[in-house]
Every structure is written in C-alpha cells, then in structure tokens.
C-alpha cells in the first residue's frame, strides 16, 4: 500500500512542477469588493507611497495584510459615494492632475546632477568669489518725503530712539522690527542705499538718502567679513538647488509649449457659489 501512495505523490509533485507559474502582473486581482477589484498594481503603488520608517521591521506578510485590509475598507466605504456628485468629480480630477504633475516632476528631479552642473551652480551663487566679503547689518526708516526724513534725522541727532521712531514712522514692513533689515551684502541693495551704508561707521546714522522707494534714514548696526564656503562644503545644498532649478525649468518649458486659453469675463466671486456643485 505504501509504495503506490508514494508513487502517486511523486507523480503529483512532478506534474505540479511541470505546470507554468501563475502569471502575476499589475492587473492580478488580489481581492474583490462587490465586484470591484483590488489589484496587485494598486498594492505595490500603495507600498511605494508608505513612509519607510513607518514600515521598518514589519514583515512583508504583516504589511500585506494591513494594506489589503485598508484597501478593502476604503473600497467598501468609497462605493457609498456612487453616483459621484459634481464636487466629487471635480475633486478627483484635481487630485489626478496633481498626482500626474508630481510624477512627471519627480522623474525630472531624480536625475543626479553632474559635477559641471554643481560647479555652475556654485559659481552662480558665489560668483567665483575667493576673498572675504563685507556684510552689513543696518536698520532704516523709510518715508515718502525729504522733509519727513530730515525731521526724523534731526530727532535722532537730538537723542531720539531710532528703533522707536522706525516703529512709528517707517512706511515699509521693517517698522515693527525697529527698522532692522538683517544682514546683507551691498549688491543686494539699490546703489544709493548701498553706498550710504558703506560710508557709515558702526552706530552712525546717515543723512536722508533718496531711492526709488522714498527717503531713508539709515543706521549701521554692525558689519563683518564673510568667507565663501568651499565647493565641497555646499555640494549637497547645490544638488538640491540644481534639482529645484530643473523642476522649475521643466514647469516653465511645459507651460510655454502648451496652448493656454483663459475664458474672459468670469467674475472671481463665482468661487463662493458652492451651489454650482449642487451643495
């Protein structure tokens, strides 16, 4: 009795081994919920979107069960949204566009920047600078007229508090910060302002200075020398910048190549008419 049984088992094993493996691709059905399929492709895509730290140390079998359970629950609940409302349709279309745009730009950003690209970015950021540069920390009070600026300069010369006057009088957004503009290099400022700052000593206040923005009374808070970082010190940051620039260039190129037609005459307050979506 034993020999025939062993022979039958061996035959069955050989037969199974000879059968072709079940094809598994993105369309392989993993589960069905009321005839709506959950596919292997969906499972893999979901897995790719998970945070690596959240799944660290989790066996594949446990992760499979957790993901499939979540997809089954989502599918069952989502089926309750049928038929789709106008809002549902619009929201899904927005999400689809956002995902597809992100997918395209992700591929653009994935390319490793070349050494030449990194060095070009370094030169652009630091202009081939090898010697230390002077940075200034200054505050200003910006007003519209020369007369106002002269009156403020007179108050300061007579002992008025620069920061308090900046809070009270300055017309730009530095006023709440007592006029403090932070650290900057002269080339970051318009020429008349930069030249006035460079002529000041620490703690000094300028005579009124005119620029296209109005009239300034400037106080030099401090100055310092800064040495540009070496290429190797900022290589990683440069790589991020190169990728960011490539993504921005890809966006601009695609938009420029596209035929864009805006419908004229639509009132912006239409955004508030939620009843258009049937709400």
Coordinates of C-alpha atoms in Angstrom, one line a residue:
X1 CA 0.0 0.0 0.0
X2 CA 2.8 2.4 0.9
X3 CA 4.6 2.1 -2.4
X4 CA 1.6 3.0 -4.6
X5 CA 0.9 6.0 -2.4
X6 CA 4.5 7.2 -2.6
X7 CA 4.4 6.8 -6.4
X8 CA 1.2 8.8 -6.7
X9 CA 2.6 11.6 -4.5
X10 CA 5.8 11.7 -6.6
X11 CA 3.7 11.8 -9.8
X12 CA 1.6 14.7 -8.5
X13 CA 4.6 16.6 -7.4
X14 CA 6.3 16.2 -10.8
X15 CA 3.1 17.2 -12.5
X16 CA 2.8 20.4 -10.4
X17 CA 6.4 21.2 -11.0
X18 CA 5.9 20.9 -14.8
X19 CA 3.0 23.4 -14.8
X20 CA 3.8 27.0 -15.7
X21 CA 3.9 29.5 -12.8
X22 CA 0.8 31.6 -12.5
X23 CA 1.4 34.9 -14.3
X24 CA 1.4 37.9 -11.9
X25 CA 1.3 41.4 -13.2
X26 CA -0.2 44.8 -12.2
X27 CA -3.7 43.6 -13.2
X28 CA -3.5 40.5 -10.9
X29 CA -6.7 40.5 -8.8
X30 CA -5.9 40.5 -5.0
X31 CA -9.4 40.9 -3.8
X32 CA -12.9 41.9 -4.8
X33 CA -15.4 44.1 -3.0
X34 CA -18.9 43.9 -4.6
X35 CA -17.2 43.0 -7.9
X36 CA -14.8 46.0 -7.7
X37 CA -11.3 44.6 -8.0
X38 CA -8.2 45.5 -5.9
X39 CA -5.1 44.7 -7.9
X40 CA -1.5 43.8 -7.2
X41 CA -0.5 47.0 -9.0
X42 CA -2.6 49.0 -6.6
X43 CA -1.0 47.2 -3.7
X44 CA 2.6 47.9 -5.0
X45 CA 1.8 51.6 -5.7
X46 CA 0.4 51.9 -2.1
X47 CA 3.5 50.3 -0.7
X48 CA 5.7 52.7 -2.6
X49 CA 3.8 55.6 -1.1
X50 CA 4.4 54.5 2.5
X51 CA 6.9 56.1 4.8
X52 CA 10.0 53.8 5.1
X53 CA 10.2 54.4 8.9
X54 CA 6.6 53.5 9.4
X55 CA 7.1 50.1 7.9
X56 CA 10.6 49.4 9.2
X57 CA 10.9 45.9 10.7
X58 CA 7.4 44.9 9.6
X59 CA 7.4 41.5 7.8
X60 CA 6.0 41.5 4.3
X61 CA 3.2 39.2 5.3
X62 CA 2.0 41.6 8.0
X63 CA 2.3 44.6 5.8
X64 CA 0.4 42.8 3.0
X65 CA -2.5 42.0 5.4
X66 CA -2.6 45.6 6.8
X67 CA -2.6 47.2 3.4
X68 CA -5.1 44.8 1.9
X69 CA -7.4 45.3 4.9
X70 CA -7.1 49.1 4.5
X71 CA -7.9 48.9 0.7
X72 CA -10.9 46.7 1.3
X73 CA -12.3 49.1 3.9
X74 CA -11.6 52.1 1.6
X75 CA -13.2 50.4 -1.3
X76 CA -16.3 49.4 0.6
X77 CA -16.8 52.9 2.0
X78 CA -16.0 54.7 -1.3
X79 CA -18.7 52.7 -3.0
X80 CA -21.1 54.6 -0.9
X81 CA -20.3 57.7 -2.8
X82 CA -21.9 56.4 -6.0
X83 CA -23.2 58.1 -8.0
X84 CA -20.5 60.7 -7.9
X85 CA -21.5 64.3 -7.2
X86 CA -20.2 67.2 -9.2
X87 CA -18.0 68.1 -6.3
X88 CA -16.6 64.5 -6.1
X89 CA -15.8 64.5 -9.8
X90 CA -14.1 67.9 -9.7
X91 CA -12.1 67.0 -6.6
X92 CA -10.9 63.7 -8.1
X93 CA -9.9 65.5 -11.3
X94 CA -7.8 67.9 -9.3
X95 CA -6.1 65.1 -7.4
X96 CA -5.4 63.2 -10.6
X97 CA -3.7 66.3 -12.2
X98 CA -1.7 66.9 -9.0
X99 CA -0.5 63.3 -8.9
X100 CA 0.4 63.2 -12.5
X101 CA 2.2 66.5 -12.4
X102 CA 4.1 65.4 -9.3
X103 CA 5.0 62.1 -11.0
X104 CA 6.5 63.9 -14.1
X105 CA 8.5 66.4 -11.9
X106 CA 9.7 63.6 -9.7
X107 CA 11.4 62.0 -12.7
X108 CA 13.0 65.3 -13.6
X109 CA 14.3 65.8 -10.1
X110 CA 15.5 62.2 -9.8
X111 CA 18.4 62.7 -12.2
X112 CA 21.7 63.0 -10.3
X113 CA 23.3 66.5 -11.0
X114 CA 26.6 66.3 -12.9
X115 CA 29.8 67.8 -11.5
X116 CA 29.6 70.5 -14.2
X117 CA 26.1 71.5 -13.1
X118 CA 27.1 71.7 -9.5
X119 CA 30.1 73.8 -10.2
X120 CA 28.0 76.1 -12.4
X121 CA 25.5 76.5 -9.5
X122 CA 28.4 77.2 -7.2
X123 CA 29.8 79.9 -9.5
X124 CA 26.3 81.4 -9.8
X125 CA 25.8 81.5 -6.0
X126 CA 29.3 82.9 -5.2
X127 CA 30.4 84.5 -8.4
X128 CA 33.8 82.9 -8.3
X129 CA 34.4 84.7 -5.1
X130 CA 37.5 83.6 -3.2
X131 CA 38.2 86.6 -1.0
X132 CA 36.2 87.5 2.1
X133 CA 33.3 90.0 1.5
X134 CA 31.9 92.5 3.9
X135 CA 28.3 92.1 5.0
X136 CA 26.3 94.8 6.8
X137 CA 23.6 94.8 9.3
X138 CA 21.6 98.0 9.1
X139 CA 18.3 99.5 10.0
X140 CA 16.4 102.2 8.3
X141 CA 13.3 104.4 8.5
X142 CA 11.6 104.9 5.2
X143 CA 9.3 107.8 4.5
X144 CA 7.8 109.5 1.4
X145 CA 9.4 113.0 1.5
X146 CA 12.7 114.6 2.2
X147 CA 11.2 116.9 4.7
X148 CA 9.9 113.9 6.8
X149 CA 13.3 112.2 6.6
X150 CA 15.1 115.4 7.7
X151 CA 12.8 115.9 10.6
X152 CA 13.4 112.3 11.7
X153 CA 17.2 112.6 11.3
X154 CA 17.0 115.8 13.5
X155 CA 15.1 113.9 16.2
X156 CA 17.7 111.2 16.3
X157 CA 20.5 113.7 16.4
X158 CA 18.8 115.2 19.4
X159 CA 18.7 111.9 21.2
X160 CA 15.6 110.3 19.8
X161 CA 15.4 106.5 19.8
X162 CA 15.9 105.1 16.3
X163 CA 14.0 101.9 16.8
X164 CA 11.0 103.6 18.3
X165 CA 10.9 106.1 15.5
X166 CA 11.1 103.3 13.0
X167 CA 8.1 101.6 14.6
X168 CA 6.2 104.9 14.5
X169 CA 7.2 106.4 11.2
X170 CA 8.6 103.8 8.7
X171 CA 6.3 103.0 5.8
X172 CA 7.7 99.6 5.0
X173 CA 7.3 96.2 6.7
X174 CA 10.6 96.6 8.6
X175 CA 9.0 99.1 11.0
X176 CA 7.6 96.5 13.5
X177 CA 11.2 95.2 13.7
X178 CA 12.6 98.6 14.7
X179 CA 13.7 99.1 11.0
X180 CA 16.2 96.2 11.2
X181 CA 17.0 94.8 7.7
X182 CA 19.2 91.9 8.9
X183 CA 22.5 91.0 7.3
X184 CA 23.0 91.8 3.6
X185 CA 25.8 92.5 1.0
X186 CA 25.8 95.8 -0.7
X187 CA 24.9 94.4 -4.1
X188 CA 21.6 93.2 -2.7
X189 CA 20.5 96.8 -2.2
X190 CA 19.9 99.6 -4.6
X191 CA 23.0 101.7 -5.3
X192 CA 22.3 104.9 -3.3
X193 CA 21.3 102.9 -0.2
X194 CA 24.4 100.6 -0.5
X195 CA 26.8 103.5 -0.9
X196 CA 25.3 105.2 2.1
X197 CA 25.7 102.1 4.3
X198 CA 29.3 101.6 3.2
X199 CA 30.1 105.1 4.2
X200 CA 28.8 104.7 7.8
X201 CA 30.7 103.6 10.9
X202 CA 29.2 101.2 13.4
X203 CA 26.4 103.0 15.3
X204 CA 26.3 106.0 12.9
X205 CA 23.1 107.4 11.4
X206 CA 23.1 108.7 7.8
X207 CA 21.6 111.9 6.4
X208 CA 18.5 111.3 4.4
X209 CA 19.1 109.1 1.3
X210 CA 16.8 109.1 -1.7
X211 CA 16.0 105.9 -3.7
X212 CA 13.1 104.9 -5.9
X213 CA 11.3 103.7 -2.8
X214 CA 11.4 107.0 -1.0
X215 CA 13.6 108.7 1.6
X216 CA 15.7 106.6 4.0
X217 CA 17.4 107.4 7.3
X218 CA 19.9 104.6 7.8
X219 CA 21.7 103.3 10.9
X220 CA 24.6 100.9 10.6
X221 CA 24.3 98.3 13.4
X222 CA 27.3 96.2 12.6
X223 CA 29.5 94.8 9.8
X224 CA 31.5 91.6 9.3
X225 CA 33.7 89.8 6.9
X226 CA 32.4 86.5 5.4
X227 CA 34.4 83.9 3.5
X228 CA 32.5 81.9 0.9
X229 CA 32.3 78.2 1.7
X230 CA 34.3 75.7 -0.4
X231 CA 32.6 73.8 -3.2
X232 CA 32.7 70.5 -1.1
X233 CA 31.1 72.2 1.9
X234 CA 28.0 73.2 0.0
X235 CA 27.9 70.4 -2.6
X236 CA 24.7 68.8 -1.1
X237 CA 22.9 72.1 -0.9
X238 CA 23.9 72.8 -4.5
X239 CA 22.5 69.5 -5.6
X240 CA 19.1 70.4 -4.1
X241 CA 19.2 73.8 -5.8
X242 CA 20.1 72.2 -9.2
X243 CA 17.2 69.8 -8.9
X244 CA 14.9 72.6 -7.9
X245 CA 16.0 74.7 -10.8
X246 CA 15.5 71.8 -13.2
X247 CA 12.0 71.2 -11.9
X248 CA 11.1 74.9 -12.3
X249 CA 12.6 75.0 -15.8
X250 CA 10.6 71.9 -16.7
X251 CA 7.4 73.6 -15.5
X252 CA 8.1 76.8 -17.4
X253 CA 9.0 74.9 -20.6
X254 CA 5.9 72.7 -20.5
X255 CA 3.6 75.7 -19.9
X256 CA 5.3 77.7 -22.7
X257 CA 4.8 74.8 -25.1
X258 CA 1.1 74.5 -24.2
X259 CA -1.8 76.3 -25.8
X260 CA -3.4 78.1 -22.9
X261 CA -6.8 79.8 -23.4
X262 CA -8.4 81.6 -20.5
X263 CA -12.1 82.3 -20.6
X264 CA -12.6 86.0 -20.2
X265 CA -15.4 87.7 -18.3
X266 CA -15.9 85.3 -15.4
X267 CA -16.3 87.1 -12.1
X268 CA -13.9 86.0 -9.3
X269 CA -16.8 85.9 -6.8
X270 CA -18.0 82.7 -8.6
X271 CA -15.7 80.9 -6.3
X272 CA -18.2 81.5 -3.5
X273 CA -21.1 79.9 -5.3
X274 CA -21.0 76.4 -3.9
X275 CA -24.4 75.7 -5.2
X276 CA -22.8 75.2 -8.7
X277 CA -21.5 71.9 -7.3
X278 CA -25.0 71.0 -6.1
X279 CA -24.3 71.9 -2.5

